[in-house]
N, CA, C and O atoms as a Tripos MOL2 file, in Angstrom:
@<TRIPOS>MOLECULE
protein
  276   275    69     0     0
PROTEIN
NO_CHARGES

@<TRIPOS>ATOM
      1 N         -46.0970   34.2100  -23.1090 N.3       1 MET1
      2 CA        -45.3470   34.8590  -22.0410 C.3       1 MET1
      3 C         -43.9130   35.0730  -22.5110 C.2       1 MET1
      4 O         -43.2930   34.1680  -23.0700 O.2       1 MET1
      5 N         -43.3980   36.2590  -22.2840 N.am      2 THR2
      6 CA        -42.0230   36.5350  -22.6650 C.3       2 THR2
      7 C         -41.0820   36.1880  -21.5210 C.2       2 THR2
      8 O         -41.4650   36.1800  -20.3510 O.2       2 THR2
      9 N         -39.8600   35.9070  -21.8890 N.am      3 ASN3
     10 CA        -38.8390   35.6500  -20.8740 C.3       3 ASN3
     11 C         -38.3010   36.9730  -20.3700 C.2       3 ASN3
     12 O         -38.1370   37.9210  -21.1390 O.2       3 ASN3
     13 N         -38.0290   37.0370  -19.0870 N.am      4 HIS4
     14 CA        -37.5010   38.2620  -18.4920 C.3       4 HIS4
     15 C         -36.0970   38.0150  -17.9720 C.2       4 HIS4
     16 O         -35.7760   36.9270  -17.4960 O.2       4 HIS4
     17 N         -35.2720   39.0380  -18.0700 N.am      5 VAL5
     18 CA        -33.9570   39.0290  -17.4480 C.3       5 VAL5
     19 C         -33.9710   40.1400  -16.4140 C.2       5 VAL5
     20 O         -34.3420   41.2750  -16.7110 O.2       5 VAL5
     21 N         -33.5660   39.8070  -15.2040 N.am      6 TYR6
     22 CA        -33.5910   40.7600  -14.1100 C.3       6 TYR6
     23 C         -32.1800   41.1380  -13.6900 C.2       6 TYR6
     24 O         -31.2530   40.3330  -13.7810 O.2       6 TYR6
     25 N         -32.0340   42.3480  -13.2380 N.am      7 LYS7
     26 CA        -30.8060   42.8210  -12.5990 C.3       7 LYS7
     27 C         -31.1640   43.0930  -11.1570 C.2       7 LYS7
     28 O         -32.2480   43.5980  -10.8660 O.2       7 LYS7
     29 N         -30.2490   42.7570  -10.2400 N.am      8 LYS8
     30 CA        -30.4680   43.0170   -8.8240 C.3       8 LYS8
     31 C         -29.4710   44.0550   -8.3310 C.2       8 LYS8
     32 O         -28.2970   44.0310   -8.7010 O.2       8 LYS8
     33 N         -29.9480   44.9570   -7.5010 N.am      9 VAL9
     34 CA        -29.0820   45.9220   -6.8290 C.3       9 VAL9
     35 C         -29.4330   45.8980   -5.3420 C.2       9 VAL9
     36 O         -30.5340   45.5070   -4.9540 O.2       9 VAL9
     37 N         -28.4920   46.3170   -4.5380 N.am     10 GLU10
     38 CA        -28.7250   46.3620   -3.1070 C.3      10 GLU10
     39 C         -28.8390   47.8190   -2.6650 C.2      10 GLU10
     40 O         -28.0330   48.6620   -3.0590 O.2      10 GLU10
     41 N         -29.8350   48.1000   -1.8560 N.am     11 LEU11
     42 CA        -30.1080   49.4430   -1.3640 C.3      11 LEU11
     43 C         -30.2260   49.4110    0.1510 C.2      11 LEU11
     44 O         -30.5190   48.3670    0.7350 O.2      11 LEU11
     45 N         -30.0000   50.5380    0.7780 N.am     12 VAL12
     46 CA        -30.2480   50.6790    2.2110 C.3      12 VAL12
     47 C         -31.1330   51.9010    2.4040 C.2      12 VAL12
     48 O         -30.7570   53.0180    2.0470 O.2      12 VAL12
     49 N         -32.3120   51.6770    2.9710 N.am     13 GLY13
     50 CA        -33.2270   52.7700    3.2750 C.3      13 GLY13
     51 C         -33.2450   53.0080    4.7770 C.2      13 GLY13
     52 O         -33.0220   52.0850    5.5600 O.2      13 GLY13
     53 N         -33.5100   54.2400    5.1760 N.am     14 SER14
     54 CA        -33.5600   54.5340    6.6110 C.3      14 SER14
     55 C         -34.7380   55.4430    6.9140 C.2      14 SER14
     56 O         -35.2260   56.1690    6.0490 O.2      14 SER14
     57 N         -35.1860   55.3840    8.1740 N.am     15 SER15
     58 CA        -36.3060   56.2000    8.6100 C.3      15 SER15
     59 C         -36.3640   56.2480   10.1330 C.2      15 SER15
     60 O         -36.0800   55.2500   10.7960 O.2      15 SER15
     61 N         -36.7240   57.3860   10.6850 N.am     16 PRO16
     62 CA        -36.9540   57.4410   12.1250 C.3      16 PRO16
     63 C         -38.3420   56.9260   12.5060 C.2      16 PRO16
     64 O         -38.6260   56.7490   13.6900 O.2      16 PRO16
     65 N         -39.2170   56.6800   11.5120 N.am     17 LYS17
     66 CA        -40.6120   56.2950   11.7760 C.3      17 LYS17
     67 C         -40.8140   54.7920   11.9360 C.2      17 LYS17
     68 O         -41.3310   54.3370   12.9550 O.2      17 LYS17
     69 N         -40.3920   54.0000   10.8980 N.am     18 SER18
     70 CA        -40.7020   52.5710   10.9020 C.3      18 SER18
     71 C         -39.8760   51.8220    9.8560 C.2      18 SER18
     72 O         -39.2490   52.4190    8.9810 O.2      18 SER18
     73 N         -39.9010   50.5110    9.9770 N.am     19 ILE19
     74 CA        -39.2480   49.6530    8.9790 C.3      19 ILE19
     75 C         -39.9290   49.8390    7.6280 C.2      19 ILE19
     76 O         -39.2640   49.9380    6.5970 O.2      19 ILE19
     77 N         -41.2600   49.8850    7.6400 N.am     20 GLU20
     78 CA        -42.0100   50.0530    6.3990 C.3      20 GLU20
     79 C         -41.6600   51.3760    5.7180 C.2      20 GLU20
     80 O         -41.5410   51.4320    4.4940 O.2      20 GLU20
     81 N         -41.4960   52.4220    6.4970 N.am     21 ASP21
     82 CA        -41.1350   53.7190    5.9300 C.3      21 ASP21
     83 C         -39.7170   53.6940    5.3530 C.2      21 ASP21
     84 O         -39.4520   54.3340    4.3360 O.2      21 ASP21
     85 N         -38.8160   52.9650    5.9910 N.am     22 ALA22
     86 CA        -37.4540   52.8230    5.4650 C.3      22 ALA22
     87 C         -37.4760   52.1100    4.1100 C.2      22 ALA22
     88 O         -36.7310   52.4740    3.2000 O.2      22 ALA22
     89 N         -38.3310   51.0960    3.9840 N.am     23 ILE23
     90 CA        -38.4780   50.3820    2.7030 C.3      23 ILE23
     91 C         -39.0450   51.3280    1.6490 C.2      23 ILE23
     92 O         -38.5130   51.4120    0.5420 O.2      23 ILE23
     93 N         -40.1170   52.0380    1.9840 N.am     24 GLU24
     94 CA        -40.7270   52.9970    1.0490 C.3      24 GLU24
     95 C         -39.7340   54.0590    0.6050 C.2      24 GLU24
     96 O         -39.6930   54.4240   -0.5700 O.2      24 GLU24
     97 N         -38.9400   54.5520    1.5350 N.am     25 THR25
     98 CA        -37.9340   55.5670    1.2200 C.3      25 THR25
     99 C         -36.9480   55.0440    0.1760 C.2      25 THR25
    100 O         -36.6440   55.7320   -0.7990 O.2      25 THR25
    101 N         -36.4540   53.8320    0.3840 N.am     26 ALA26
    102 CA        -35.4800   53.2410   -0.5490 C.3      26 ALA26
    103 C         -36.0930   53.0040   -1.9280 C.2      26 ALA26
    104 O         -35.4850   53.3460   -2.9420 O.2      26 ALA26
    105 N         -37.2920   52.4230   -1.9720 N.am     27 ILE27
    106 CA        -37.9280   52.1080   -3.2540 C.3      27 ILE27
    107 C         -38.2970   53.3860   -4.0070 C.2      27 ILE27
    108 O         -38.0730   53.4830   -5.2140 O.2      27 ILE27
    109 N         -38.8580   54.3620   -3.3020 N.am     28 THR28
    110 CA        -39.2580   55.6140   -3.9440 C.3      28 THR28
    111 C         -38.0590   56.3440   -4.5430 C.2      28 THR28
    112 O         -38.1260   56.8660   -5.6550 O.2      28 THR28
    113 N         -36.9710   56.3700   -3.7940 N.am     29 ARG29
    114 CA        -35.7580   57.0470   -4.2910 C.3      29 ARG29
    115 C         -35.1630   56.2900   -5.4710 C.2      29 ARG29
    116 O         -34.7610   56.9040   -6.4590 O.2      29 ARG29
    117 N         -35.1020   54.9640   -5.3790 N.am     30 ALA30
    118 CA        -34.5330   54.1480   -6.4610 C.3      30 ALA30
    119 C         -35.3520   54.2730   -7.7400 C.2      30 ALA30
    120 O         -34.7970   54.2500   -8.8380 O.2      30 ALA30
    121 N         -36.6660   54.4040   -7.6040 N.am     31 ALA31
    122 CA        -37.5420   54.4850   -8.7780 C.3      31 ALA31
    123 C         -37.3050   55.7510   -9.5990 C.2      31 ALA31
    124 O         -37.7690   55.8450  -10.7350 O.2      31 ALA31
    125 N         -36.5980   56.7100   -9.0440 N.am     32 LYS32
    126 CA        -36.2780   57.9290   -9.8030 C.3      32 LYS32
    127 C         -35.2030   57.6750  -10.8630 C.2      32 LYS32
    128 O         -35.1380   58.3890  -11.8640 O.2      32 LYS32
    129 N         -34.3620   56.6620  -10.6460 N.am     33 THR33
    130 CA        -33.2800   56.3880  -11.6060 C.3      33 THR33
    131 C         -33.2740   54.9490  -12.1260 C.2      33 THR33
    132 O         -32.6440   54.6670  -13.1450 O.2      33 THR33
    133 N         -33.9630   54.0420  -11.4450 N.am     34 LEU34
    134 CA        -34.0740   52.6580  -11.9110 C.3      34 LEU34
    135 C         -35.4830   52.4490  -12.4520 C.2      34 LEU34
    136 O         -36.4630   52.7930  -11.7920 O.2      34 LEU34
    137 N         -35.5810   51.8920  -13.6400 N.am     35 TYR35
    138 CA        -36.8770   51.6910  -14.2600 C.3      35 TYR35
    139 C         -37.2400   50.2150  -14.2560 C.2      35 TYR35
    140 O         -36.3650   49.3510  -14.1800 O.2      35 TYR35
    141 N         -38.5140   49.9350  -14.3350 N.am     36 ASN36
    142 CA        -39.0390   48.5630  -14.3820 C.3      36 ASN36
    143 C         -38.7610   47.7770  -13.1020 C.2      36 ASN36
    144 O         -38.5310   46.5690  -13.1620 O.2      36 ASN36
    145 N         -38.7800   48.4450  -11.9430 N.am     37 ILE37
    146 CA        -38.6010   47.7200  -10.6820 C.3      37 ILE37
    147 C         -39.7850   46.7770  -10.5190 C.2      37 ILE37
    148 O         -40.9380   47.1860  -10.6570 O.2      37 ILE37
    149 N         -39.4960   45.5200  -10.2270 N.am     38 ARG38
    150 CA        -40.5450   44.4950  -10.1380 C.3      38 ARG38
    151 C         -40.6970   43.9000   -8.7500 C.2      38 ARG38
    152 O         -41.8020   43.5120   -8.3720 O.2      38 ARG38
    153 N         -39.6240   43.8170   -7.9840 N.am     39 TRP39
    154 CA        -39.7140   43.1730   -6.6700 C.3      39 TRP39
    155 C         -38.6020   43.6560   -5.7520 C.2      39 TRP39
    156 O         -37.6350   44.2810   -6.1870 O.2      39 TRP39
    157 N         -38.7650   43.3500   -4.4700 N.am     40 PHE40
    158 CA        -37.7020   43.5990   -3.4930 C.3      40 PHE40
    159 C         -37.7460   42.5100   -2.4430 C.2      40 PHE40
    160 O         -38.7720   41.8610   -2.2390 O.2      40 PHE40
    161 N         -36.6250   42.3190   -1.7860 N.am     41 GLU41
    162 CA        -36.5700   41.4190   -0.6390 C.3      41 GLU41
    163 C         -35.7620   42.1010    0.4560 C.2      41 GLU41
    164 O         -34.7480   42.7430    0.1850 O.2      41 GLU41
    165 N         -36.2160   41.9560    1.6850 N.am     42 VAL42
    166 CA        -35.5110   42.5190    2.8270 C.3      42 VAL42
    167 C         -34.4010   41.5520    3.2050 C.2      42 VAL42
    168 O         -34.6580   40.3820    3.4870 O.2      42 VAL42
    169 N         -33.1730   42.0390    3.2110 N.am     43 VAL43
    170 CA        -32.0040   41.2170    3.4970 C.3      43 VAL43
    171 C         -31.5740   41.3640    4.9480 C.2      43 VAL43
    172 O         -31.1620   40.3990    5.5920 O.2      43 VAL43
    173 N         -31.6780   42.5870    5.4510 N.am     44 GLU44
    174 CA        -31.1870   42.8610    6.8010 C.3      44 GLU44
    175 C         -31.9810   44.0280    7.3910 C.2      44 GLU44
    176 O         -32.3460   44.9720    6.6910 O.2      44 GLU44
    177 N         -32.2330   43.9370    8.6740 N.am     45 THR45
    178 CA        -32.9010   45.0230    9.3920 C.3      45 THR45
    179 C         -32.0870   45.3500   10.6310 C.2      45 THR45
    180 O         -31.6790   44.4550   11.3710 O.2      45 THR45
    181 N         -31.8570   46.6170   10.8490 N.am     46 ARG46
    182 CA        -31.1410   47.0350   12.0540 C.3      46 ARG46
    183 C         -31.6470   48.4090   12.4550 C.2      46 ARG46
    184 O         -32.4080   49.0360   11.7190 O.2      46 ARG46
    185 N         -31.2270   48.8730   13.6160 N.am     47 GLY47
    186 CA        -31.6870   50.1660   14.0720 C.3      47 GLY47
    187 C         -30.7550   50.7630   15.1010 C.2      47 GLY47
    188 O         -29.8130   50.1290   15.5780 O.2      47 GLY47
    189 N         -31.0510   51.9970   15.4210 N.am     48 GLN48
    190 CA        -30.2820   52.7370   16.4100 C.3      48 GLN48
    191 C         -31.1480   52.8970   17.6580 C.2      48 GLN48
    192 O         -32.3390   53.1920   17.5640 O.2      48 GLN48
    193 N         -30.5390   52.6990   18.8200 N.am     49 VAL49
    194 CA        -31.2390   52.8620   20.0850 C.3      49 VAL49
    195 C         -30.6780   54.0880   20.7960 C.2      49 VAL49
    196 O         -29.4640   54.2730   20.8800 O.2      49 VAL49
    197 N         -31.5810   54.9200   21.3030 N.am     50 SER50
    198 CA        -31.1820   56.1020   22.0450 C.3      50 SER50
    199 C         -32.0670   56.2020   23.2880 C.2      50 SER50
    200 O         -33.2930   56.1650   23.1880 O.2      50 SER50
    201 N         -31.4470   56.3260   24.4420 N.am     51 ASP51
    202 CA        -32.1840   56.4180   25.7090 C.3      51 ASP51
    203 C         -33.1660   55.2680   25.9000 C.2      51 ASP51
    204 O         -34.2740   55.4610   26.3990 O.2      51 ASP51
    205 N         -32.7460   54.0710   25.4980 N.am     52 GLY52
    206 CA        -33.5720   52.8870   25.7030 C.3      52 GLY52
    207 C         -34.7500   52.7480   24.7620 C.2      52 GLY52
    208 O         -35.6250   51.9110   24.9870 O.2      52 GLY52
    209 N         -34.7920   53.5620   23.6980 N.am     53 ARG53
    210 CA        -35.8880   53.4960   22.7270 C.3      53 ARG53
    211 C         -35.3220   53.4330   21.3090 C.2      53 ARG53
    212 O         -34.2030   53.8730   21.0450 O.2      53 ARG53
    213 N         -36.1130   52.8820   20.4210 N.am     54 VAL54
    214 CA        -35.7030   52.8340   19.0160 C.3      54 VAL54
    215 C         -35.7380   54.2510   18.4620 C.2      54 VAL54
    216 O         -36.7660   54.9260   18.5070 O.2      54 VAL54
    217 N         -34.5990   54.6880   17.9380 N.am     55 ALA55
    218 CA        -34.4980   56.0520   17.4160 C.3      55 ALA55
    219 C         -34.5050   56.0930   15.8890 C.2      55 ALA55
    220 O         -34.9250   57.0900   15.3010 O.2      55 ALA55
    221 N         -34.0470   55.0240   15.2440 N.am     56 HIS56
    222 CA        -33.9110   55.0320   13.7880 C.3      56 HIS56
    223 C         -33.8990   53.5970   13.2710 C.2      56 HIS56
    224 O         -33.3240   52.7090   13.9000 O.2      56 HIS56
    225 N         -34.5350   53.3750   12.1220 N.am     57 TYR57
    226 CA        -34.5730   52.0670   11.4670 C.3      57 TYR57
    227 C         -33.7360   52.1210   10.1940 C.2      57 TYR57
    228 O         -33.7120   53.1360    9.4990 O.2      57 TYR57
    229 N         -33.0560   51.0250    9.8990 N.am     58 GLN58
    230 CA        -32.2730   50.9120    8.6660 C.3      58 GLN58
    231 C         -32.5160   49.5280    8.0810 C.2      58 GLN58
    232 O         -32.3640   48.5210    8.7720 O.2      58 GLN58
    233 N         -32.8940   49.4790    6.8070 N.am     59 VAL59
    234 CA        -33.2600   48.2280    6.1510 C.3      59 VAL59
    235 C         -32.4500   48.0670    4.8690 C.2      59 VAL59
    236 O         -32.4280   48.9610    4.0230 O.2      59 VAL59
    237 N         -31.7880   46.9230    4.7300 N.am     60 THR60
    238 CA        -31.0740   46.5990    3.4980 C.3      60 THR60
    239 C         -32.0020   45.7770    2.6130 C.2      60 THR60
    240 O         -32.5890   44.7920    3.0590 O.2      60 THR60
    241 N         -32.1280   46.1910    1.3570 N.am     61 LEU61
    242 CA        -33.0200   45.5390    0.3900 C.3      61 LEU61
    243 C         -32.2480   45.0980   -0.8390 C.2      61 LEU61
    244 O         -31.2650   45.7300   -1.2280 O.2      61 LEU61
    245 N         -32.6910   44.0290   -1.4370 N.am     62 ARG62
    246 CA        -32.2950   43.6860   -2.8000 C.3      62 ARG62
    247 C         -33.5000   44.0200   -3.6630 C.2      62 ARG62
    248 O         -34.6210   43.6000   -3.3770 O.2      62 ARG62
    249 N         -33.2560   44.7740   -4.7130 N.am     63 VAL63
    250 CA        -34.3110   45.2150   -5.6110 C.3      63 VAL63
    251 C         -34.0460   44.6090   -6.9780 C.2      63 VAL63
    252 O         -32.9190   44.6540   -7.4730 O.2      63 VAL63
    253 N         -35.0800   44.0410   -7.5910 N.am     64 GLY64
    254 CA        -34.9500   43.4680   -8.9240 C.3      64 GLY64
    255 C         -35.7380   44.2640   -9.9430 C.2      64 GLY64
    256 O         -36.8730   44.6720   -9.6970 O.2      64 GLY64
    257 N         -35.1130   44.4790  -11.0940 N.am     65 PHE65
    258 CA        -35.8060   45.1780  -12.1700 C.3      65 PHE65
    259 C         -35.4900   44.4970  -13.4960 C.2      65 PHE65
    260 O         -34.4280   43.8960  -13.6610 O.2      65 PHE65
    261 N         -36.4230   44.5990  -14.4350 N.am     66 THR66
    262 CA        -36.2240   43.9750  -15.7350 C.3      66 THR66
    263 C         -35.3570   44.8680  -16.6140 C.2      66 THR66
    264 O         -35.4280   46.0950  -16.5510 O.2      66 THR66
    265 N         -34.5430   44.2230  -17.4250 N.am     67 LEU67
    266 CA        -33.6840   44.9420  -18.3690 C.3      67 LEU67
    267 C         -34.4770   45.2370  -19.6340 C.2      67 LEU67
    268 O         -35.3450   44.4550  -20.0240 O.2      67 LEU67
    269 N         -34.1850   46.3520  -20.2690 N.am     68 ASP68
    270 CA        -34.8290   46.6850  -21.5350 C.3      68 ASP68
    271 C         -34.4310   45.6770  -22.5930 C.2      68 ASP68
    272 O         -33.3320   45.1250  -22.5700 O.2      68 ASP68
    273 N         -35.3380   45.4520  -23.5110 N.am     69 GLU69
    274 CA        -35.0830   44.5130  -24.6090 C.3      69 GLU69
    275 C         -34.2480   45.1590  -25.6880 C.2      69 GLU69
    276 O         -33.9340   44.5190  -26.6910 O.2      69 GLU69
@<TRIPOS>BOND
     1     1     2 1
     2     2     3 1
     3     3     4 2
     4     3     5 am
     5     5     6 1
     6     6     7 1
     7     7     8 2
     8     7     9 am
     9     9    10 1
    10    10    11 1
    11    11    12 2
    12    11    13 am
    13    13    14 1
    14    14    15 1
    15    15    16 2
    16    15    17 am
    17    17    18 1
    18    18    19 1
    19    19    20 2
    20    19    21 am
    21    21    22 1
    22    22    23 1
    23    23    24 2
    24    23    25 am
    25    25    26 1
    26    26    27 1
    27    27    28 2
    28    27    29 am
    29    29    30 1
    30    30    31 1
    31    31    32 2
    32    31    33 am
    33    33    34 1
    34    34    35 1
    35    35    36 2
    36    35    37 am
    37    37    38 1
    38    38    39 1
    39    39    40 2
    40    39    41 am
    41    41    42 1
    42    42    43 1
    43    43    44 2
    44    43    45 am
    45    45    46 1
    46    46    47 1
    47    47    48 2
    48    47    49 am
    49    49    50 1
    50    50    51 1
    51    51    52 2
    52    51    53 am
    53    53    54 1
    54    54    55 1
    55    55    56 2
    56    55    57 am
    57    57    58 1
    58    58    59 1
    59    59    60 2
    60    59    61 am
    61    61    62 1
    62    62    63 1
    63    63    64 2
    64    63    65 am
    65    65    66 1
    66    66    67 1
    67    67    68 2
    68    67    69 am
    69    69    70 1
    70    70    71 1
    71    71    72 2
    72    71    73 am
    73    73    74 1
    74    74    75 1
    75    75    76 2
    76    75    77 am
    77    77    78 1
    78    78    79 1
    79    79    80 2
    80    79    81 am
    81    81    82 1
    82    82    83 1
    83    83    84 2
    84    83    85 am
    85    85    86 1
    86    86    87 1
    87    87    88 2
    88    87    89 am
    89    89    90 1
    90    90    91 1
    91    91    92 2
    92    91    93 am
    93    93    94 1
    94    94    95 1
    95    95    96 2
    96    95    97 am
    97    97    98 1
    98    98    99 1
    99    99   100 2
   100    99   101 am
   101   101   102 1
   102   102   103 1
   103   103   104 2
   104   103   105 am
   105   105   106 1
   106   106   107 1
   107   107   108 2
   108   107   109 am
   109   109   110 1
   110   110   111 1
   111   111   112 2
   112   111   113 am
   113   113   114 1
   114   114   115 1
   115   115   116 2
   116   115   117 am
   117   117   118 1
   118   118   119 1
   119   119   120 2
   120   119   121 am
   121   121   122 1
   122   122   123 1
   123   123   124 2
   124   123   125 am
   125   125   126 1
   126   126   127 1
   127   127   128 2
   128   127   129 am
   129   129   130 1
   130   130   131 1
   131   131   132 2
   132   131   133 am
   133   133   134 1
   134   134   135 1
   135   135   136 2
   136   135   137 am
   137   137   138 1
   138   138   139 1
   139   139   140 2
   140   139   141 am
   141   141   142 1
   142   142   143 1
   143   143   144 2
   144   143   145 am
   145   145   146 1
   146   146   147 1
   147   147   148 2
   148   147   149 am
   149   149   150 1
   150   150   151 1
   151   151   152 2
   152   151   153 am
   153   153   154 1
   154   154   155 1
   155   155   156 2
   156   155   157 am
   157   157   158 1
   158   158   159 1
   159   159   160 2
   160   159   161 am
   161   161   162 1
   162   162   163 1
   163   163   164 2
   164   163   165 am
   165   165   166 1
   166   166   167 1
   167   167   168 2
   168   167   169 am
   169   169   170 1
   170   170   171 1
   171   171   172 2
   172   171   173 am
   173   173   174 1
   174   174   175 1
   175   175   176 2
   176   175   177 am
   177   177   178 1
   178   178   179 1
   179   179   180 2
   180   179   181 am
   181   181   182 1
   182   182   183 1
   183   183   184 2
   184   183   185 am
   185   185   186 1
   186   186   187 1
   187   187   188 2
   188   187   189 am
   189   189   190 1
   190   190   191 1
   191   191   192 2
   192   191   193 am
   193   193   194 1
   194   194   195 1
   195   195   196 2
   196   195   197 am
   197   197   198 1
   198   198   199 1
   199   199   200 2
   200   199   201 am
   201   201   202 1
   202   202   203 1
   203   203   204 2
   204   203   205 am
   205   205   206 1
   206   206   207 1
   207   207   208 2
   208   207   209 am
   209   209   210 1
   210   210   211 1
   211   211   212 2
   212   211   213 am
   213   213   214 1
   214   214   215 1
   215   215   216 2
   216   215   217 am
   217   217   218 1
   218   218   219 1
   219   219   220 2
   220   219   221 am
   221   221   222 1
   222   222   223 1
   223   223   224 2
   224   223   225 am
   225   225   226 1
   226   226   227 1
   227   227   228 2
   228   227   229 am
   229   229   230 1
   230   230   231 1
   231   231   232 2
   232   231   233 am
   233   233   234 1
   234   234   235 1
   235   235   236 2
   236   235   237 am
   237   237   238 1
   238   238   239 1
   239   239   240 2
   240   239   241 am
   241   241   242 1
   242   242   243 1
   243   243   244 2
   244   243   245 am
   245   245   246 1
   246   246   247 1
   247   247   248 2
   248   247   249 am
   249   249   250 1
   250   250   251 1
   251   251   252 2
   252   251   253 am
   253   253   254 1
   254   254   255 1
   255   255   256 2
   256   255   257 am
   257   257   258 1
   258   258   259 1
   259   259   260 2
   260   259   261 am
   261   261   262 1
   262   262   263 1
   263   263   264 2
   264   263   265 am
   265   265   266 1
   266   266   267 1
   267   267   268 2
   268   267   269 am
   269   269   270 1
   270   270   271 1
   271   271   272 2
   272   271   273 am
   273   273   274 1
   274   274   275 1
   275   275   276 2
@<TRIPOS>SUBSTRUCTURE
     1 MET1         2 RESIDUE 1 A MET
     2 THR2         6 RESIDUE 1 A THR
     3 ASN3        10 RESIDUE 1 A ASN
     4 HIS4        14 RESIDUE 1 A HIS
     5 VAL5        18 RESIDUE 1 A VAL
     6 TYR6        22 RESIDUE 1 A TYR
     7 LYS7        26 RESIDUE 1 A LYS
     8 LYS8        30 RESIDUE 1 A LYS
     9 VAL9        34 RESIDUE 1 A VAL
    10 GLU10       38 RESIDUE 1 A GLU
    11 LEU11       42 RESIDUE 1 A LEU
    12 VAL12       46 RESIDUE 1 A VAL
    13 GLY13       50 RESIDUE 1 A GLY
    14 SER14       54 RESIDUE 1 A SER
    15 SER15       58 RESIDUE 1 A SER
    16 PRO16       62 RESIDUE 1 A PRO
    17 LYS17       66 RESIDUE 1 A LYS
    18 SER18       70 RESIDUE 1 A SER
    19 ILE19       74 RESIDUE 1 A ILE
    20 GLU20       78 RESIDUE 1 A GLU
    21 ASP21       82 RESIDUE 1 A ASP
    22 ALA22       86 RESIDUE 1 A ALA
    23 ILE23       90 RESIDUE 1 A ILE
    24 GLU24       94 RESIDUE 1 A GLU
    25 THR25       98 RESIDUE 1 A THR
    26 ALA26      102 RESIDUE 1 A ALA
    27 ILE27      106 RESIDUE 1 A ILE
    28 THR28      110 RESIDUE 1 A THR
    29 ARG29      114 RESIDUE 1 A ARG
    30 ALA30      118 RESIDUE 1 A ALA
    31 ALA31      122 RESIDUE 1 A ALA
    32 LYS32      126 RESIDUE 1 A LYS
    33 THR33      130 RESIDUE 1 A THR
    34 LEU34      134 RESIDUE 1 A LEU
    35 TYR35      138 RESIDUE 1 A TYR
    36 ASN36      142 RESIDUE 1 A ASN
    37 ILE37      146 RESIDUE 1 A ILE
    38 ARG38      150 RESIDUE 1 A ARG
    39 TRP39      154 RESIDUE 1 A TRP
    40 PHE40      158 RESIDUE 1 A PHE
    41 GLU41      162 RESIDUE 1 A GLU
    42 VAL42      166 RESIDUE 1 A VAL
    43 VAL43      170 RESIDUE 1 A VAL
    44 GLU44      174 RESIDUE 1 A GLU
    45 THR45      178 RESIDUE 1 A THR
    46 ARG46      182 RESIDUE 1 A ARG
    47 GLY47      186 RESIDUE 1 A GLY
    48 GLN48      190 RESIDUE 1 A GLN
    49 VAL49      194 RESIDUE 1 A VAL
    50 SER50      198 RESIDUE 1 A SER
    51 ASP51      202 RESIDUE 1 A ASP
    52 GLY52      206 RESIDUE 1 A GLY
    53 ARG53      210 RESIDUE 1 A ARG
    54 VAL54      214 RESIDUE 1 A VAL
    55 ALA55      218 RESIDUE 1 A ALA
    56 HIS56      222 RESIDUE 1 A HIS
    57 TYR57      226 RESIDUE 1 A TYR
    58 GLN58      230 RESIDUE 1 A GLN
    59 VAL59      234 RESIDUE 1 A VAL
    60 THR60      238 RESIDUE 1 A THR
    61 LEU61      242 RESIDUE 1 A LEU
    62 ARG62      246 RESIDUE 1 A ARG
    63 VAL63      250 RESIDUE 1 A VAL
    64 GLY64      254 RESIDUE 1 A GLY
    65 PHE65      258 RESIDUE 1 A PHE
    66 THR66      262 RESIDUE 1 A THR
    67 LEU67      266 RESIDUE 1 A LEU
    68 ASP68      270 RESIDUE 1 A ASP
    69 GLU69      274 RESIDUE 1 A GLU
């Protein structure tokens, strides 16, 4: 087994659909410029309320990826 070194970055994804969609949005977009993404953790979840209903979800993530050798 090789040793890995990870870098962490913080992202914020948003979606009017769901928390899961906000996470997917952030990871999919990050994968276009960050390579070797291995994991994520949800740090914070919040949303916007309009007329007594949830109108928008926003999720802060920490994303970890391995550094090139």
